Amino acid sequence: MKRKTLISMSLFAMLFSSAGSVHAADKTTKYRVYQDQQVLMETASYAEAEAYARWFADSRVEEIGSRKWLWHNYPKYRVYQNGASLPQWKFASLEAAVAEASKWGHASVRDMESGGWVWNNYPKYRLYQGEITLDAWAFPTLEAAVAEARRWGNAHIIDLSTHGWVWDNIPAGRKAELRQGPKLYQLYQGSYTSEAWTFASLEDAVNASLYWSNSEVRRTDSGKVVHSNVKPYKVYQFDKEIGSFLGLEQAIAYAQAYDHTRITERPEGSSTARTIWNNYPYYQVYQNNQWIADFQTIGGALAYASRYSSASIRLYDDGSVIWDNLKDLQFWGWNGSSSDTTIRSHVSGTQGLDVVSPTYFQLQDTSGGLADTSNAATVAWLKEQGYSVHPLVANQFDSKLTTGFLASAEARAKFIDALVSRAVKLGVDGLNIDFESVSGSDRAAFTKFMEELTAKAHEQKLTISVDLPRGSAKWNAKTAFDHEKLAGIVDYVITMTYDQHWKGSTEPGSVAGLPWIEEGIREFLAYGIPRDKLIIGIPFYVREWKIDAAGKLESNRALLMKDLPALIESKKAVRTYDARFGQDKVEYTENGARYVFWMEDESTVKARIDLAKKYDLAGVAAWRLGYDPSSLWSMMLQQK
């Protein structure tokens, strides 16, 4: 298995695609593949999602919308050595975990869905030759220790659970000789000792030490500790010490009687302790950065964490996050259509799309009539796929009509009542207000209208967003849109950061240069619009400019992003980077005229998403769906 390595999506699609074509609706993504918190792909096919997920460790398949886990390969067992683990020491089966752990000394295996160990090879006996021992002279059984000890003369074995002298091959005559020699060993309990606690025989000193807790045997000539009964294992519940033990088995038996315990070991000669055992539930639930609960299983942690906002599930060992419901960057998309077929086609090619905005409603007349082209079946289908639906509400882009409508309280009430009533009946999640070409003299009236509409919509738990032109702070006070007041009313403000150069421009240029967009973001934030309410519009189109032989601008036309690669290839166009706009400038000649446009592709869309992240905005909104190549969404998904 691979970690943090993405397989080419196009290659994978080839591997798992079925013969023949499928209906467009079947391409709507229903499943999302994750590796921990990294989104890897979305697909309409569960089989494809699971097959792709199997290429990665620590991966899962979620049902989009419900976020239910349908499959995962998180390991059940983990190997540790002296309490530390490695990323590759995670296994699905106990047999595989034990096979790896057996290669190492002081190793253990934990079942991550239960506390403590299910296997370990921590030594129970240690071999000495006099005062000398080796790292390799630690054994899990007395038999193994004796087998090694027989290879050496004057050897002895200490039981690590009691620190008692349990075996030796020192001849009786040699023992008697040692006892007649100089008294080399002194017994201490802390700083206390006694004249009676001096010994010529190490065996006698060790046996005497067993009567005194936390005692040590030291050489009289150097002060070197040659045997210690200081309890190396301490048991903690949370951060409070509740016991200390000479042997590991006793410490474990005691710790298992309590929850949230851990055992630390201080190796001989070391001044620091390390945690080697714990029964903390492996899956920790946090809200923001506050611990709130823990669970032995992923399922239990998920069920609990899903009840809270801003929740995450973290692993006990290293605190790494494997799941959260923190706010991701939102992706909105306008359809520019009310057609059921068109809308289904638009969303079928997307990945990571959150909000769909069909063009359903329009101001019909100054009396507040509502033109309604909505389709309940389309809305129901979109919601089944996991999308939020926020239909666009327009004003025919008619200044005179809008002025007459806004001036009448009766007309506003009529329109709002009809609009909200229909939205509730359709079951949509919100409404996107796109009133354009509004007269500057209607500034206060438009704000009043948005206030009335939002209040009515919020009663029905509908979200309200408003589309505002990029504009400029220089003349903002003279426009129809009071940004600061509107931001305090609505749920989201979508800035239409495109048409920097538009159909009526007198000179060629990008529809949305990156510096211009960034300046617009800063201006909108300067109006006091909260970052989590601000969404920036991104264009899925460009404007191509035709310039005659004399250098005069002759005409322009809009081109769709998805059509640009073929156009560039067919015209043998030349691309050069233009620092003014932060985009590639594309040029070609034909029939004596020069054609130029500024490129929109994955790199420019990513640059706009990066700006949304840089300023911690709520998301991005695309004008419009259907203009985009489906390959674009794989990149977008990975940027959420």
XYZ file of C-alpha atoms in Angstrom, residues 222-474:
253
model
C 33.274 2.906 43.514
C 29.677 3.470 44.584
C 28.475 1.838 41.359
C 24.950 0.392 41.560
C 25.141 -3.302 40.655
C 21.606 -4.308 41.653
C 18.470 -2.231 42.156
C 15.066 -2.834 43.686
C 13.902 0.707 42.990
C 10.489 0.218 41.437
C 10.906 1.102 37.745
C 7.220 0.867 36.786
C 4.781 3.603 37.751
C 1.054 3.509 37.062
C -0.810 6.729 36.278
C -4.501 7.381 35.879
C -4.676 10.402 33.656
C -1.746 12.382 35.140
C -1.991 11.146 38.732
C 0.371 8.438 39.966
C -1.629 5.644 41.613
C 0.986 2.920 42.087
C 4.565 1.766 41.546
C 5.879 -1.763 41.014
C 9.036 -3.780 40.770
C 7.703 -6.064 38.039
C 5.945 -5.239 34.798
C 3.345 -7.982 35.167
C 2.262 -6.653 38.560
C 2.043 -3.137 37.156
C -0.144 -4.299 34.259
C -2.434 -6.309 36.537
C -2.941 -3.251 38.723
C -3.407 -0.809 35.832
C -6.020 -3.029 34.179
C -8.327 -2.524 37.159
C -8.722 1.144 36.198
C -9.557 3.033 33.040
C -7.377 5.691 31.386
C -4.197 4.309 32.885
C -0.658 4.133 31.577
C 2.558 2.553 32.757
C 5.911 4.281 32.606
C 9.262 2.545 32.789
C 12.522 4.088 33.917
C 15.330 1.907 32.535
C 18.335 1.264 34.766
C 20.826 4.064 34.476
C 18.284 6.451 32.962
C 16.871 9.567 34.594
C 13.823 9.732 32.321
C 10.779 7.487 32.114
C 8.908 6.397 29.006
C 5.328 5.201 28.615
C 5.272 1.591 27.453
C 1.656 0.503 28.162
C -1.743 2.168 28.298
C -5.425 1.323 28.137
C -6.588 4.693 26.840
C -9.239 4.276 24.121
C -7.392 4.733 20.835
C -9.945 7.022 19.175
C -10.148 10.441 20.812
C -12.981 12.883 20.040
C -12.307 16.622 20.126
C -14.474 19.668 19.588
C -12.192 22.311 18.177
C -9.097 21.592 20.314
C -10.962 20.453 23.423
C -11.038 16.737 24.261
C -14.625 15.619 24.900
C -14.665 11.799 24.759
C -12.819 8.687 23.659
C -13.823 5.312 22.245
C -12.358 1.883 21.635
C -13.827 1.688 18.119
C -13.948 3.972 15.107
C -17.684 3.369 14.833
C -18.307 4.529 18.378
C -16.150 7.608 17.908
C -17.915 8.475 14.641
C -21.387 8.114 16.107
C -20.476 10.427 18.969
C -18.432 12.986 17.029
C -21.162 13.364 14.398
C -23.433 14.880 17.049
C -21.115 17.872 17.471
C -20.031 20.698 15.211
C -16.329 21.391 14.664
C -15.545 17.865 15.842
C -12.601 15.662 14.992
C -11.376 12.144 15.705
C -7.709 11.861 16.611
C -5.481 8.885 17.321
C -4.239 8.528 20.883
C -0.621 7.821 19.921
C 0.279 10.907 17.929
C -2.851 13.051 17.825
C -3.179 12.717 14.053
C -6.668 13.527 12.737
C -8.446 10.819 10.754
C -11.865 12.526 10.472
C -13.470 15.864 11.120
C -16.538 17.866 10.223
C -14.720 21.166 10.265
C -15.706 23.611 7.580
C -14.177 22.869 4.195
C -13.950 25.410 1.416
C -17.410 25.583 -0.186
C -17.826 25.108 -3.925
C -20.901 26.787 -5.431
C -21.938 26.594 -9.052
C -24.523 28.493 -11.078
C -26.387 26.650 -13.818
C -27.644 29.628 -15.818
C -30.582 27.389 -16.728
C -33.749 25.832 -15.336
C -33.650 22.804 -17.649
C -33.688 19.492 -15.811
C -31.510 17.833 -18.445
C -28.999 20.682 -18.433
C -28.741 20.817 -14.653
C -28.215 17.073 -14.323
C -25.571 17.219 -17.035
C -23.803 20.107 -15.295
C -23.411 18.433 -11.919
C -22.609 14.976 -13.281
C -19.112 16.062 -14.249
C -18.237 17.723 -10.947
C -16.410 16.584 -7.822
C -16.634 18.331 -4.478
C -19.484 20.619 -5.548
C -21.575 21.682 -2.545
C -24.220 24.149 -3.742
C -26.117 24.144 -7.036
C -27.949 27.286 -8.163
C -30.504 26.734 -10.947
C -32.013 29.858 -12.543
C -35.585 29.407 -11.322
C -37.078 32.742 -10.274
C -37.393 36.239 -11.707
C -39.110 39.486 -10.849
C -41.959 39.671 -13.355
C -43.302 43.198 -12.947
C -43.325 46.257 -10.687
C -46.271 44.865 -8.720
C -44.116 42.011 -7.393
C -45.195 39.194 -9.678
C -42.993 36.080 -9.540
C -41.917 34.266 -12.709
C -41.322 30.650 -11.700
C -39.610 28.015 -13.873
C -38.676 25.698 -11.002
C -38.843 21.920 -11.184
C -39.572 19.965 -8.002
C -38.252 16.731 -9.505
C -34.915 18.352 -10.303
C -34.622 19.733 -6.780
C -35.455 16.352 -5.259
C -32.868 14.636 -7.452
C -30.157 17.158 -6.585
C -30.800 16.745 -2.870
C -30.697 12.960 -3.210
C -27.200 13.349 -4.639
C -26.141 15.310 -1.551
C -26.177 18.845 -2.985
C -27.610 21.939 -1.344
C -29.946 23.767 -3.721
C -30.030 27.584 -3.761
C -32.031 28.762 -6.804
C -31.020 32.043 -8.413
C -33.517 34.915 -8.191
C -33.056 37.619 -10.870
C -34.591 40.982 -11.747
C -34.373 40.801 -15.558
C -31.377 43.172 -15.136
C -33.922 45.950 -15.706
C -33.137 49.124 -13.770
C -36.498 50.818 -14.331
C -38.480 47.700 -13.425
C -36.439 47.245 -10.256
C -36.863 50.863 -9.156
C -40.643 50.613 -9.455
C -40.709 47.334 -7.581
C -38.450 48.432 -4.724
C -40.470 51.616 -4.188
C -43.605 49.650 -3.264
C -43.811 47.971 0.135
C -46.859 46.060 -1.093
C -44.997 44.769 -4.160
C -42.012 43.694 -2.077
C -44.225 41.821 0.383
C -46.099 40.095 -2.449
C -42.886 38.981 -4.147
C -41.229 37.841 -0.921
C -44.254 35.857 0.246
C -44.582 34.067 -3.084
C -40.846 33.390 -3.351
C -40.388 32.008 0.159
C -43.583 29.972 -0.052
C -42.437 28.345 -3.284
C -38.937 27.724 -1.904
C -40.386 25.930 1.106
C -42.660 23.830 -1.082
C -39.742 22.847 -3.320
C -37.619 21.914 -0.316
C -34.624 24.004 -1.379
C -31.980 25.037 1.116
C -31.692 28.694 0.261
C -32.069 31.455 -2.314
C -29.397 33.308 -4.269
C -30.378 36.898 -5.053
C -28.860 38.208 -8.290
C -30.306 41.674 -8.847
C -28.122 43.499 -11.359
C -28.275 46.898 -13.085
C -29.828 48.382 -9.952
C -29.834 52.187 -9.841
C -27.583 53.854 -7.273
C -30.574 55.857 -6.072
C -32.170 52.579 -4.947
C -29.389 51.805 -2.460
C -31.532 52.154 0.670
C -34.553 50.507 -0.945
C -32.528 47.470 -2.045
C -31.094 47.094 1.445
C -34.630 47.261 2.866
C -35.789 44.597 0.410
C -32.934 42.260 1.387
C -33.698 42.823 5.055
C -37.364 41.927 4.571
C -36.592 38.901 2.398
C -33.934 37.508 4.736
C -36.148 37.854 7.800
C -38.959 35.959 6.071
C -36.579 33.312 4.714
C -34.907 32.747 8.057
C -38.293 32.007 9.597
C -38.363 29.021 7.252
C -34.686 28.151 7.863
C -33.679 29.202 4.354
C -30.185 30.538 3.657
C -29.907 33.813 1.742
C -26.964 34.825 -0.433
C -26.590 37.941 -2.549
C -24.434 38.430 -5.646
C -22.556 41.717 -5.768
C -20.326 43.101 -8.525
C -16.586 43.360 -7.895
C -16.844 47.160 -8.288
C -14.405 49.456 -6.545
C -14.182 51.072 -3.139
C -13.566 54.381 -4.915
